[in-house]
């Protein structure tokens, strides 16, 4: 998998600045006062730093934004990166500043003069998150970026604070790699193998094959994949870090490794992006990796349904009726509404086997949620105010956009079928909500549940402060924070 950039913390040594290679980073607050390291830099640069800080160009910078001063006199560095950041910056601004550093990193590395900044660990987190690139399929010579050295007043203390962020970064990178991977590489076989390899981190991993899924009665899930050469699978990952008598939180992910739409085939334009239709499963995998790496004191089970939705002589047809593990029958009106069929069976299995304390599913489920919310927010649907509010609080704390959507009987009745217990779609209007209503039919009474529709946030065509364009890893940070705040043994 893609490895985060190497970041080391060491005590501030002003005499070492002149000989630093690569990039040197300095933070200047909106009051335009220079720190001891800033004054040292200014002397080395013969006043150039002070002149820039007093300019309109610096005044135009927003917190976390940066400007390069290239090839500074009196130094061996190739550039000095000046970042506008207050001494009491918010976590969001500190991470944004780190992202500016990570985006500009070169193989020559960087020296970050954080000194006594209170958010030094968050700055380092931002560096690591933004310094991601997905290059395994590029044939040009690959050059590793970094390393990064952060000079701080208390290096050991800051390094300890940064450790938890390092685990999250690796989990996010694992998710991004999965979502970015092309479907001819990330088959259901390969996906399952990558998850099985996490046993070395302490996770218990089981792979349920089609024979076992048939015995369990997962007709909804199996119907989706019956037109593919890649067999359908369910992978169960357990992290047992909490008390033995603690019921686990269940995370369920949609893992459609490629979605043509099946017989209800999608338009050709943009279909190549359907390699990301396993984004929900990717997030679940990334969260489980993070929990294992940081030895979370909680019990969490992650379950992913891995299928491929292809048009074939054996493929599911519009009008077919399938029987779910729950026993309910479903009239398949549109084979491109396949993710909810996968989730229905995996959600029911999770409740039957683990009797979890709560259940959260993630899926790149509907284009309708993109119409409603764009790409800034994930759609959040829930039957439990307490769990939903706790998640929204965690998402806000981590800067991951999330917005609660309505549910209700008026949407549910749109799923009524003439020949089966329900249809898998309810029309174009309110499409994201009727999808959530479909899933709620597979949530047992009194089970706290959240559905996260990440169709608009899993993969972006533009950069963000913490990620290059492509897979974002949205949800790993928020779910990790939720588990840390609400489920870990204190």
Short mmCIF file of C-alpha atoms in Angstrom, two decimals:
data_model
loop_
_atom_site.label_atom_id
_atom_site.label_comp_id
_atom_site.label_asym_id
_atom_site.label_seq_id
_atom_site.Cartn_x
_atom_site.Cartn_y
_atom_site.Cartn_z
CA UNK A 1 0.00 0.00 0.00
CA UNK A 2 0.99 3.65 -0.30
CA UNK A 3 3.23 4.59 2.63
CA UNK A 4 2.93 7.92 4.48
CA UNK A 5 5.91 10.25 4.23
CA UNK A 6 8.56 9.83 6.93
CA UNK A 7 8.20 12.55 9.60
CA UNK A 8 10.73 12.99 12.38
CA UNK A 9 10.55 15.35 15.35
CA UNK A 10 13.62 16.97 16.84
CA UNK A 11 14.54 19.86 19.08
CA UNK A 12 14.78 23.29 17.52
CA UNK A 13 18.31 24.08 16.36
CA UNK A 14 18.51 27.52 14.77
CA UNK A 15 22.10 27.00 13.68
CA UNK A 16 21.04 24.11 11.43
CA UNK A 17 18.67 26.18 9.31
CA UNK A 18 21.25 27.61 6.93
CA UNK A 19 22.45 24.15 5.86
CA UNK A 20 18.98 22.60 5.49
CA UNK A 21 18.34 21.08 2.06
CA UNK A 22 15.06 21.04 0.21
CA UNK A 23 12.35 23.26 1.63
CA UNK A 24 12.28 25.24 4.88
CA UNK A 25 8.85 26.06 6.33
CA UNK A 26 8.14 28.94 8.69
CA UNK A 27 4.82 30.00 10.27
CA UNK A 28 3.91 33.66 10.66
CA UNK A 29 0.80 34.81 12.49
CA UNK A 30 -1.66 37.42 11.28
CA UNK A 31 -0.03 39.95 13.63
CA UNK A 32 3.04 39.57 11.39
CA UNK A 33 5.37 38.93 14.32
CA UNK A 34 8.38 36.75 13.63
CA UNK A 35 9.31 33.89 15.96
CA UNK A 36 12.96 33.25 16.96
CA UNK A 37 13.27 30.89 13.98
CA UNK A 38 11.63 33.51 11.79
CA UNK A 39 14.11 36.17 12.89
CA UNK A 40 16.99 33.77 12.21
CA UNK A 41 15.61 33.09 8.73
CA UNK A 42 15.19 36.80 8.08
CA UNK A 43 18.84 37.44 8.95
CA UNK A 44 19.95 34.62 6.67
CA UNK A 45 17.73 35.96 3.88
CA UNK A 46 19.01 39.51 4.38
CA UNK A 47 15.60 40.90 5.32
CA UNK A 48 13.63 39.23 2.51
CA UNK A 49 11.30 37.40 4.92
CA UNK A 50 10.35 40.59 6.79
CA UNK A 51 9.77 42.40 3.49
CA UNK A 52 7.41 39.64 2.34
CA UNK A 53 5.54 39.53 5.66
CA UNK A 54 4.97 43.28 5.34
CA UNK A 55 3.67 42.99 1.77
CA UNK A 56 0.14 42.88 0.37
CA UNK A 57 0.85 39.35 -0.81
CA UNK A 58 1.19 38.08 2.75
CA UNK A 59 -1.82 40.12 3.86
CA UNK A 60 -3.90 38.31 1.23
CA UNK A 61 -3.09 34.88 2.64
CA UNK A 62 -5.84 33.17 4.63
CA UNK A 63 -4.98 30.99 7.67
CA UNK A 64 -3.26 27.83 6.47
CA UNK A 65 -2.31 29.28 3.08
CA UNK A 66 1.29 29.48 1.89
CA UNK A 67 3.68 31.35 -0.39
CA UNK A 68 7.08 30.19 -1.60
CA UNK A 69 10.16 32.38 -1.61
CA UNK A 70 12.47 30.60 -4.03
CA UNK A 71 16.20 30.01 -3.74
CA UNK A 72 16.78 32.23 -0.69
CA UNK A 73 20.15 33.96 -0.36
CA UNK A 74 22.35 32.83 2.49
CA UNK A 75 20.81 29.34 2.63
CA UNK A 76 21.19 25.97 0.94
CA UNK A 77 17.41 25.45 0.73
CA UNK A 78 15.61 25.50 -2.59
CA UNK A 79 12.68 27.43 -1.13
CA UNK A 80 11.32 28.98 2.05
CA UNK A 81 7.61 28.30 2.41
CA UNK A 82 5.89 30.99 4.44
CA UNK A 83 2.54 29.93 5.95
CA UNK A 84 0.02 32.24 7.57
CA UNK A 85 -0.94 30.52 10.83
CA UNK A 86 -1.78 31.97 14.22
CA UNK A 87 -0.13 30.64 17.35
CA UNK A 88 -3.54 29.54 18.63
CA UNK A 89 -4.76 28.16 15.32
CA UNK A 90 -7.74 25.84 15.06
CA UNK A 91 -7.15 22.18 14.29
CA UNK A 92 -8.68 22.72 10.85
CA UNK A 93 -6.31 25.58 10.02
CA UNK A 94 -3.31 23.66 11.37
CA UNK A 95 -4.16 20.65 9.20
CA UNK A 96 -4.69 22.96 6.23
CA UNK A 97 -1.23 24.42 6.81
CA UNK A 98 0.20 20.91 6.94
CA UNK A 99 -1.64 20.12 3.73
CA UNK A 100 0.04 23.09 2.02
CA UNK A 101 3.40 21.64 3.05
CA UNK A 102 2.51 18.12 1.94
CA UNK A 103 1.26 19.29 -1.45
CA UNK A 104 4.57 21.02 -2.21
CA UNK A 105 6.94 18.32 -0.95
CA UNK A 106 9.77 17.15 -3.22
CA UNK A 107 12.32 14.33 -2.93
CA UNK A 108 14.59 16.85 -1.22
CA UNK A 109 12.31 16.87 1.79
CA UNK A 110 11.47 19.69 4.16
CA UNK A 111 12.46 21.24 7.47
CA UNK A 112 9.41 22.56 9.33
CA UNK A 113 10.13 25.17 11.98
CA UNK A 114 7.16 24.56 14.28
CA UNK A 115 9.02 25.61 17.46
CA UNK A 116 6.48 25.79 20.31
CA UNK A 117 3.35 25.78 18.17
CA UNK A 118 0.46 24.22 20.09
CA UNK A 119 -0.85 22.43 16.98
CA UNK A 120 2.45 20.96 15.79
CA UNK A 121 1.05 17.40 15.83
CA UNK A 122 -1.96 18.46 13.72
CA UNK A 123 0.35 20.24 11.28
CA UNK A 124 2.30 16.99 10.89
CA UNK A 125 -0.97 15.10 10.37
CA UNK A 126 -1.92 17.48 7.57
CA UNK A 127 1.49 17.00 5.94
CA UNK A 128 1.14 13.23 5.94
CA UNK A 129 -2.46 13.22 4.70
CA UNK A 130 -1.82 15.55 1.75
CA UNK A 131 1.50 13.99 0.72
CA UNK A 132 -0.37 11.03 -0.81
CA UNK A 133 -0.02 9.86 -4.38
CA UNK A 134 -1.24 6.72 -6.13
CA UNK A 135 1.47 5.63 -8.55
CA UNK A 136 1.66 1.79 -8.82
CA UNK A 137 0.47 1.86 -12.43
CA UNK A 138 2.80 4.62 -13.64
CA UNK A 139 5.88 3.39 -15.51
CA UNK A 140 7.99 6.53 -15.05
CA UNK A 141 10.71 6.43 -12.45
CA UNK A 142 9.16 6.85 -9.03
CA UNK A 143 10.80 9.30 -6.65
CA UNK A 144 9.87 9.16 -2.99
CA UNK A 145 9.16 12.51 -1.37
CA UNK A 146 10.59 13.62 1.92
CA UNK A 147 11.82 13.02 4.48
CA UNK A 148 10.27 15.67 6.72
CA UNK A 149 11.87 16.98 9.89
CA UNK A 150 9.77 18.98 12.32
CA UNK A 151 11.73 21.15 14.75
CA UNK A 152 9.70 21.63 17.94
CA UNK A 153 10.28 22.69 21.51
CA UNK A 154 9.27 19.31 22.99
CA UNK A 155 9.94 16.69 20.28
CA UNK A 156 9.17 13.59 22.34
CA UNK A 157 5.83 14.92 23.57
CA UNK A 158 4.79 16.06 20.08
CA UNK A 159 5.85 12.73 18.56
CA UNK A 160 3.68 10.91 21.10
CA UNK A 161 0.69 13.09 20.20
CA UNK A 162 1.32 12.46 16.50
CA UNK A 163 1.28 8.66 16.87
CA UNK A 164 -2.52 8.41 16.86
CA UNK A 165 -2.63 10.54 13.72
CA UNK A 166 -0.14 8.23 12.05
CA UNK A 167 -2.50 5.28 12.55
CA UNK A 168 -5.38 7.26 11.05
CA UNK A 169 -3.23 8.31 8.10
CA UNK A 170 -2.36 4.71 7.31
CA UNK A 171 -6.02 3.73 7.52
CA UNK A 172 -6.99 6.57 5.17
CA UNK A 173 -4.22 5.62 2.73
CA UNK A 174 -5.42 2.01 2.74
CA UNK A 175 -8.92 3.22 1.85
CA UNK A 176 -7.65 5.58 -0.86
CA UNK A 177 -5.55 2.84 -2.44
CA UNK A 178 -8.53 0.48 -2.57
CA UNK A 179 -10.83 3.10 -4.09
CA UNK A 180 -8.21 4.26 -6.64
CA UNK A 181 -7.32 0.72 -7.74
CA UNK A 182 -8.66 -0.33 -11.18
CA UNK A 183 -11.21 -3.13 -11.25
CA UNK A 184 -9.03 -5.50 -13.28
CA UNK A 185 -6.62 -5.44 -10.33
CA UNK A 186 -9.02 -5.12 -7.40
CA UNK A 187 -11.20 -8.13 -8.13
CA UNK A 188 -13.25 -9.71 -5.38
CA UNK A 189 -10.37 -12.20 -4.94
CA UNK A 190 -7.76 -9.44 -4.56
CA UNK A 191 -9.93 -7.33 -2.26
CA UNK A 192 -10.56 -10.26 0.06
CA UNK A 193 -6.85 -11.15 0.07
CA UNK A 194 -5.86 -7.60 1.06
CA UNK A 195 -8.30 -7.73 3.96
CA UNK A 196 -7.12 -11.18 5.03
CA UNK A 197 -3.55 -9.85 5.18
CA UNK A 198 -4.62 -7.56 8.04
CA UNK A 199 -4.67 -10.57 10.33
CA UNK A 200 -1.01 -9.74 10.96
CA UNK A 201 -2.22 -6.56 12.71
CA UNK A 202 -4.38 -8.54 15.15
CA UNK A 203 -7.68 -8.51 13.29
CA UNK A 204 -9.67 -11.72 13.02
CA UNK A 205 -10.65 -12.09 9.36
CA UNK A 206 -13.06 -14.58 7.78
CA UNK A 207 -13.98 -14.90 4.11
CA UNK A 208 -17.42 -16.34 3.36
CA UNK A 209 -17.57 -17.85 -0.13
CA UNK A 210 -20.61 -18.30 -2.38
CA UNK A 211 -21.41 -21.78 -1.08
CA UNK A 212 -21.70 -20.47 2.47
CA UNK A 213 -23.63 -17.37 1.32
CA UNK A 214 -26.11 -19.63 -0.45
CA UNK A 215 -26.61 -21.67 2.73
CA UNK A 216 -27.20 -18.45 4.65
CA UNK A 217 -29.88 -17.44 2.16
CA UNK A 218 -28.22 -14.28 0.85
CA UNK A 219 -30.25 -14.26 -2.36
CA UNK A 220 -30.23 -10.47 -2.66
CA UNK A 221 -26.43 -10.20 -2.56
CA UNK A 222 -25.81 -13.24 -4.75
CA UNK A 223 -28.25 -12.00 -7.39
CA UNK A 224 -26.09 -8.90 -7.95
CA UNK A 225 -22.94 -10.85 -8.73
CA UNK A 226 -24.35 -13.77 -10.70
CA UNK A 227 -23.41 -12.19 -14.03
CA UNK A 228 -19.72 -11.83 -13.12
CA UNK A 229 -16.76 -14.17 -13.45
CA UNK A 230 -15.57 -12.91 -10.06
CA UNK A 231 -17.36 -14.79 -7.26
CA UNK A 232 -19.24 -12.86 -4.62
CA UNK A 233 -17.81 -12.87 -1.10
CA UNK A 234 -18.49 -11.49 2.34
CA UNK A 235 -15.47 -10.62 4.49
CA UNK A 236 -15.82 -10.32 8.26
CA UNK A 237 -13.15 -8.42 10.22
CA UNK A 238 -13.26 -8.38 14.01
CA UNK A 239 -11.27 -6.14 16.34
CA UNK A 240 -11.63 -7.24 19.94
CA UNK A 241 -9.98 -4.49 21.96
CA UNK A 242 -12.75 -3.91 24.48
CA UNK A 243 -14.26 -5.90 27.34
CA UNK A 244 -15.33 -9.44 26.43
CA UNK A 245 -18.94 -8.74 27.38
CA UNK A 246 -19.15 -5.57 25.28
CA UNK A 247 -21.36 -5.92 22.21
CA UNK A 248 -19.49 -4.72 19.12
CA UNK A 249 -20.29 -1.78 16.91
CA UNK A 250 -20.96 -3.10 13.40
CA UNK A 251 -19.65 -1.32 10.30
CA UNK A 252 -21.03 -2.58 6.98
CA UNK A 253 -19.62 -1.60 3.58
CA UNK A 254 -20.87 -1.91 0.03
CA UNK A 255 -18.06 -3.49 -1.99
CA UNK A 256 -19.12 -3.47 -5.65
CA UNK A 257 -15.67 -3.70 -7.24
CA UNK A 258 -17.11 -2.55 -10.56
CA UNK A 259 -20.64 -1.47 -11.43
CA UNK A 260 -21.73 -1.49 -15.05
CA UNK A 261 -25.32 -1.19 -13.90
CA UNK A 262 -25.88 -4.77 -15.01
CA UNK A 263 -28.68 -5.26 -17.56
CA UNK A 264 -29.84 -1.72 -16.68
CA UNK A 265 -26.49 -0.64 -18.06
CA UNK A 266 -25.05 2.77 -17.30
CA UNK A 267 -24.11 5.34 -19.98
CA UNK A 268 -20.54 4.91 -21.23
CA UNK A 269 -19.48 8.43 -20.23
CA UNK A 270 -18.02 8.32 -16.74
CA UNK A 271 -18.46 4.60 -16.28
CA UNK A 272 -14.72 4.27 -15.65
CA UNK A 273 -15.30 5.91 -12.27
CA UNK A 274 -17.37 2.93 -11.17
CA UNK A 275 -14.15 1.36 -9.94
CA UNK A 276 -14.95 3.43 -6.82
CA UNK A 277 -18.30 1.71 -6.18
CA UNK A 278 -16.61 -0.31 -3.46
CA UNK A 279 -15.92 2.90 -1.54
CA UNK A 280 -18.06 1.93 1.44
CA UNK A 281 -16.17 -1.32 1.87
CA UNK A 282 -12.93 0.61 1.46
CA UNK A 283 -13.81 2.94 4.33
CA UNK A 284 -14.76 0.03 6.59
CA UNK A 285 -11.42 -1.61 5.80
CA UNK A 286 -9.54 1.62 6.53
CA UNK A 287 -11.30 2.08 9.87
CA UNK A 288 -10.54 -1.50 10.91
CA UNK A 289 -6.89 -1.00 9.98
CA UNK A 290 -6.73 2.20 12.03
CA UNK A 291 -8.30 0.54 15.08
CA UNK A 292 -5.81 -2.32 14.92
CA UNK A 293 -2.81 -0.03 14.47
CA UNK A 294 -3.69 2.16 17.44
CA UNK A 295 -4.90 -0.79 19.57
CA UNK A 296 -8.33 0.72 20.14
CA UNK A 297 -10.01 -0.31 23.39
CA UNK A 298 -13.30 -1.19 21.73
CA UNK A 299 -15.03 -4.12 20.07
CA UNK A 300 -15.82 -3.43 16.42
CA UNK A 301 -16.79 -5.76 13.61
CA UNK A 302 -16.45 -4.72 9.97
CA UNK A 303 -18.36 -6.62 7.31
CA UNK A 304 -18.11 -6.01 3.56
CA UNK A 305 -20.06 -7.53 0.71
CA UNK A 306 -17.78 -7.95 -2.32
CA UNK A 307 -19.49 -8.37 -5.69
CA UNK A 308 -19.18 -7.27 -9.31
CA UNK A 309 -22.24 -6.10 -11.25
CA UNK A 310 -21.85 -7.19 -14.87
CA UNK A 311 -24.20 -7.79 -17.85
CA UNK A 312 -24.04 -11.45 -18.89
CA UNK A 313 -26.27 -14.27 -19.99
CA UNK A 314 -26.60 -15.24 -16.34
CA UNK A 315 -27.05 -11.69 -15.04
CA UNK A 316 -30.00 -10.59 -12.97
CA UNK A 317 -32.82 -9.02 -15.02
CA UNK A 318 -35.25 -6.19 -14.31
CA UNK A 319 -38.39 -7.88 -13.09
CA UNK A 320 -36.60 -10.71 -11.29
CA UNK A 321 -37.64 -11.47 -7.72
CA UNK A 322 -34.97 -12.40 -5.17
CA UNK A 323 -35.29 -13.57 -1.58
CA UNK A 324 -33.15 -11.85 1.04
CA UNK A 325 -31.52 -13.50 4.05
CA UNK A 326 -34.24 -11.90 6.16
CA UNK A 327 -36.81 -13.77 4.09
CA UNK A 328 -38.39 -10.75 2.43
CA UNK A 329 -38.81 -10.88 -1.33
CA UNK A 330 -37.58 -8.05 -3.54
CA UNK A 331 -38.70 -7.19 -7.06
CA UNK A 332 -35.65 -5.94 -8.93
CA UNK A 333 -36.93 -3.00 -10.97
CA UNK A 334 -33.48 -1.65 -11.81
CA UNK A 335 -30.33 -3.78 -11.68
CA UNK A 336 -28.29 -0.59 -11.23
CA UNK A 337 -29.81 -0.21 -7.76
CA UNK A 338 -27.66 -3.11 -6.64
CA UNK A 339 -25.79 -1.74 -3.65
CA UNK A 340 -28.85 -1.80 -1.42
CA UNK A 341 -29.34 -5.49 -2.25
CA UNK A 342 -25.79 -6.24 -1.12
CA UNK A 343 -26.16 -4.21 2.06
CA UNK A 344 -29.54 -5.71 2.96
CA UNK A 345 -28.12 -9.22 3.33
CA UNK A 346 -24.88 -8.18 5.03
CA UNK A 347 -26.74 -5.95 7.49
CA UNK A 348 -29.12 -8.78 8.41
CA UNK A 349 -26.23 -11.21 8.83
CA UNK A 350 -24.38 -8.73 11.06
CA UNK A 351 -27.39 -8.38 13.35
CA UNK A 352 -28.15 -12.11 13.42
CA UNK A 353 -24.61 -13.16 14.24
CA UNK A 354 -23.21 -10.33 16.38
CA UNK A 355 -26.23 -8.58 17.94
CA UNK A 356 -24.26 -5.30 17.78
CA UNK A 357 -24.76 -2.27 19.98
CA UNK A 358 -25.24 -0.20 16.85
CA UNK A 359 -24.85 -0.49 13.10
CA UNK A 360 -23.46 1.91 10.51
CA UNK A 361 -23.45 1.16 6.80
CA UNK A 362 -21.51 3.05 4.14
CA UNK A 363 -22.11 3.00 0.41
CA UNK A 364 -21.60 4.94 -2.78
CA UNK A 365 -25.31 4.34 -3.14
CA UNK A 366 -27.10 7.00 -5.19
CA UNK A 367 -26.49 9.75 -7.68
CA UNK A 368 -29.47 11.43 -6.04
CA UNK A 369 -27.43 12.33 -2.97
CA UNK A 370 -24.97 14.19 -5.21
CA UNK A 371 -27.87 16.16 -6.68
CA UNK A 372 -29.03 16.99 -3.15
CA UNK A 373 -25.72 17.74 -1.41
CA UNK A 374 -23.03 18.01 -4.07
CA UNK A 375 -19.58 16.82 -3.11
CA UNK A 376 -19.10 18.70 0.17
CA UNK A 377 -21.27 16.50 2.38
CA UNK A 378 -22.18 12.86 2.85
CA UNK A 379 -25.86 12.11 3.28
CA UNK A 380 -26.65 10.83 6.79
CA UNK A 381 -29.82 8.82 7.49
CA UNK A 382 -30.65 7.39 10.89
CA UNK A 383 -33.33 5.91 13.13
CA UNK A 384 -31.55 6.98 16.33
CA UNK A 385 -30.98 10.61 17.30
CA UNK A 386 -28.32 9.90 19.91
CA UNK A 387 -26.12 7.82 17.60
CA UNK A 388 -26.68 10.18 14.69
CA UNK A 389 -25.82 13.29 16.70
CA UNK A 390 -22.69 11.61 18.07
CA UNK A 391 -21.58 10.80 14.54
CA UNK A 392 -22.31 14.29 13.23
CA UNK A 393 -20.27 15.73 16.12
CA UNK A 394 -17.37 13.41 15.29
CA UNK A 395 -17.54 14.29 11.59
CA UNK A 396 -17.54 18.01 12.37
CA UNK A 397 -14.57 17.63 14.70
CA UNK A 398 -12.60 15.91 11.94
CA UNK A 399 -13.69 18.33 9.21
CA UNK A 400 -15.55 15.69 7.21
CA UNK A 401 -18.77 17.13 5.80
CA UNK A 402 -21.98 15.32 6.77
CA UNK A 403 -25.62 16.36 6.62
CA UNK A 404 -28.64 14.57 8.09
CA UNK A 405 -31.41 13.78 5.63
CA UNK A 406 -35.10 13.10 6.34
CA UNK A 407 -36.87 9.76 6.36
CA UNK A 408 -40.53 8.84 6.73
CA UNK A 409 -43.55 6.79 5.73
CA UNK A 410 -44.30 8.96 2.69
CA UNK A 411 -41.01 7.79 1.15
CA UNK A 412 -41.37 4.19 2.31
CA UNK A 413 -44.66 3.54 0.54
CA UNK A 414 -42.96 4.28 -2.78
CA UNK A 415 -41.25 0.88 -2.49
CA UNK A 416 -44.52 -1.08 -2.61
CA UNK A 417 -44.44 -3.89 -5.18
CA UNK A 418 -47.30 -5.56 -7.02
CA UNK A 419 -45.70 -9.01 -6.95
CA UNK A 420 -43.19 -9.05 -4.08
CA UNK A 421 -42.74 -7.64 -0.58
CA UNK A 422 -40.98 -4.58 -1.98
CA UNK A 423 -39.28 -3.06 -5.01
CA UNK A 424 -35.61 -2.12 -4.96
CA UNK A 425 -36.30 1.42 -6.20
CA UNK A 426 -39.03 3.98 -5.62
CA UNK A 427 -38.68 6.36 -8.55
CA UNK A 428 -36.39 9.31 -9.29
CA UNK A 429 -37.81 11.78 -6.80
CA UNK A 430 -36.27 11.45 -3.36
CA UNK A 431 -34.06 8.64 -4.66
CA UNK A 432 -31.45 8.82 -1.89
CA UNK A 433 -34.18 8.78 0.75
CA UNK A 434 -36.11 5.84 -0.72
CA UNK A 435 -32.79 3.94 -0.86
CA UNK A 436 -32.37 4.59 2.87
CA UNK A 437 -35.97 3.53 3.48
CA UNK A 438 -35.23 0.26 1.66
CA UNK A 439 -32.24 -0.38 3.92
CA UNK A 440 -34.22 0.44 7.05
CA UNK A 441 -36.47 -2.54 6.29
CA UNK A 442 -33.46 -4.71 7.11
CA UNK A 443 -32.76 -3.03 10.46
CA UNK A 444 -34.20 -4.92 13.42
CA UNK A 445 -36.45 -3.09 15.90
CA UNK A 446 -34.53 -1.13 18.55
CA UNK A 447 -31.26 -1.40 16.61
CA UNK A 448 -29.50 2.02 16.46
CA UNK A 449 -28.54 2.52 12.82
CA UNK A 450 -26.94 5.05 10.48
CA UNK A 451 -26.76 4.89 6.70
CA UNK A 452 -24.03 6.99 5.08
CA UNK A 453 -24.41 7.66 1.35
CA UNK A 454 -20.86 8.60 0.31
CA UNK A 455 -21.47 8.75 -3.45
CA UNK A 456 -20.51 12.43 -3.53
CA UNK A 457 -17.57 12.34 -1.14
CA UNK A 458 -15.66 9.11 -1.79
CA UNK A 459 -13.87 10.34 -4.92
CA UNK A 460 -13.40 13.92 -6.12
CA UNK A 461 -12.21 15.50 -9.34
CA UNK A 462 -10.50 18.36 -7.50
CA UNK A 463 -7.89 18.64 -4.75
CA UNK A 464 -8.88 19.24 -1.15
CA UNK A 465 -6.68 20.59 1.66
CA UNK A 466 -5.88 17.04 2.81
CA UNK A 467 -6.09 14.99 -0.39
CA UNK A 468 -5.16 15.18 -4.07
CA UNK A 469 -7.94 14.62 -6.57
CA UNK A 470 -9.19 11.05 -6.61
CA UNK A 471 -10.10 8.92 -3.61
CA UNK A 472 -10.51 10.90 -0.38
CA UNK A 473 -10.87 8.24 2.30
CA UNK A 474 -13.87 10.19 3.64
CA UNK A 475 -15.28 8.61 6.78
CA UNK A 476 -12.20 6.95 8.24
CA UNK A 477 -11.41 9.94 10.45
CA UNK A 478 -15.02 10.52 11.53
CA UNK A 479 -15.74 6.89 12.37
CA UNK A 480 -12.46 6.50 14.20
CA UNK A 481 -13.33 9.60 16.25
CA UNK A 482 -16.84 8.27 16.95
CA UNK A 483 -15.43 4.97 18.20
CA UNK A 484 -12.81 6.73 20.30
CA UNK A 485 -15.36 9.09 21.89
CA UNK A 486 -18.33 6.77 22.30
CA UNK A 487 -17.25 3.11 22.36
CA UNK A 488 -13.78 2.80 23.83
CA UNK A 489 -13.37 1.60 27.37
CA UNK A 490 -12.29 4.55 29.53
#
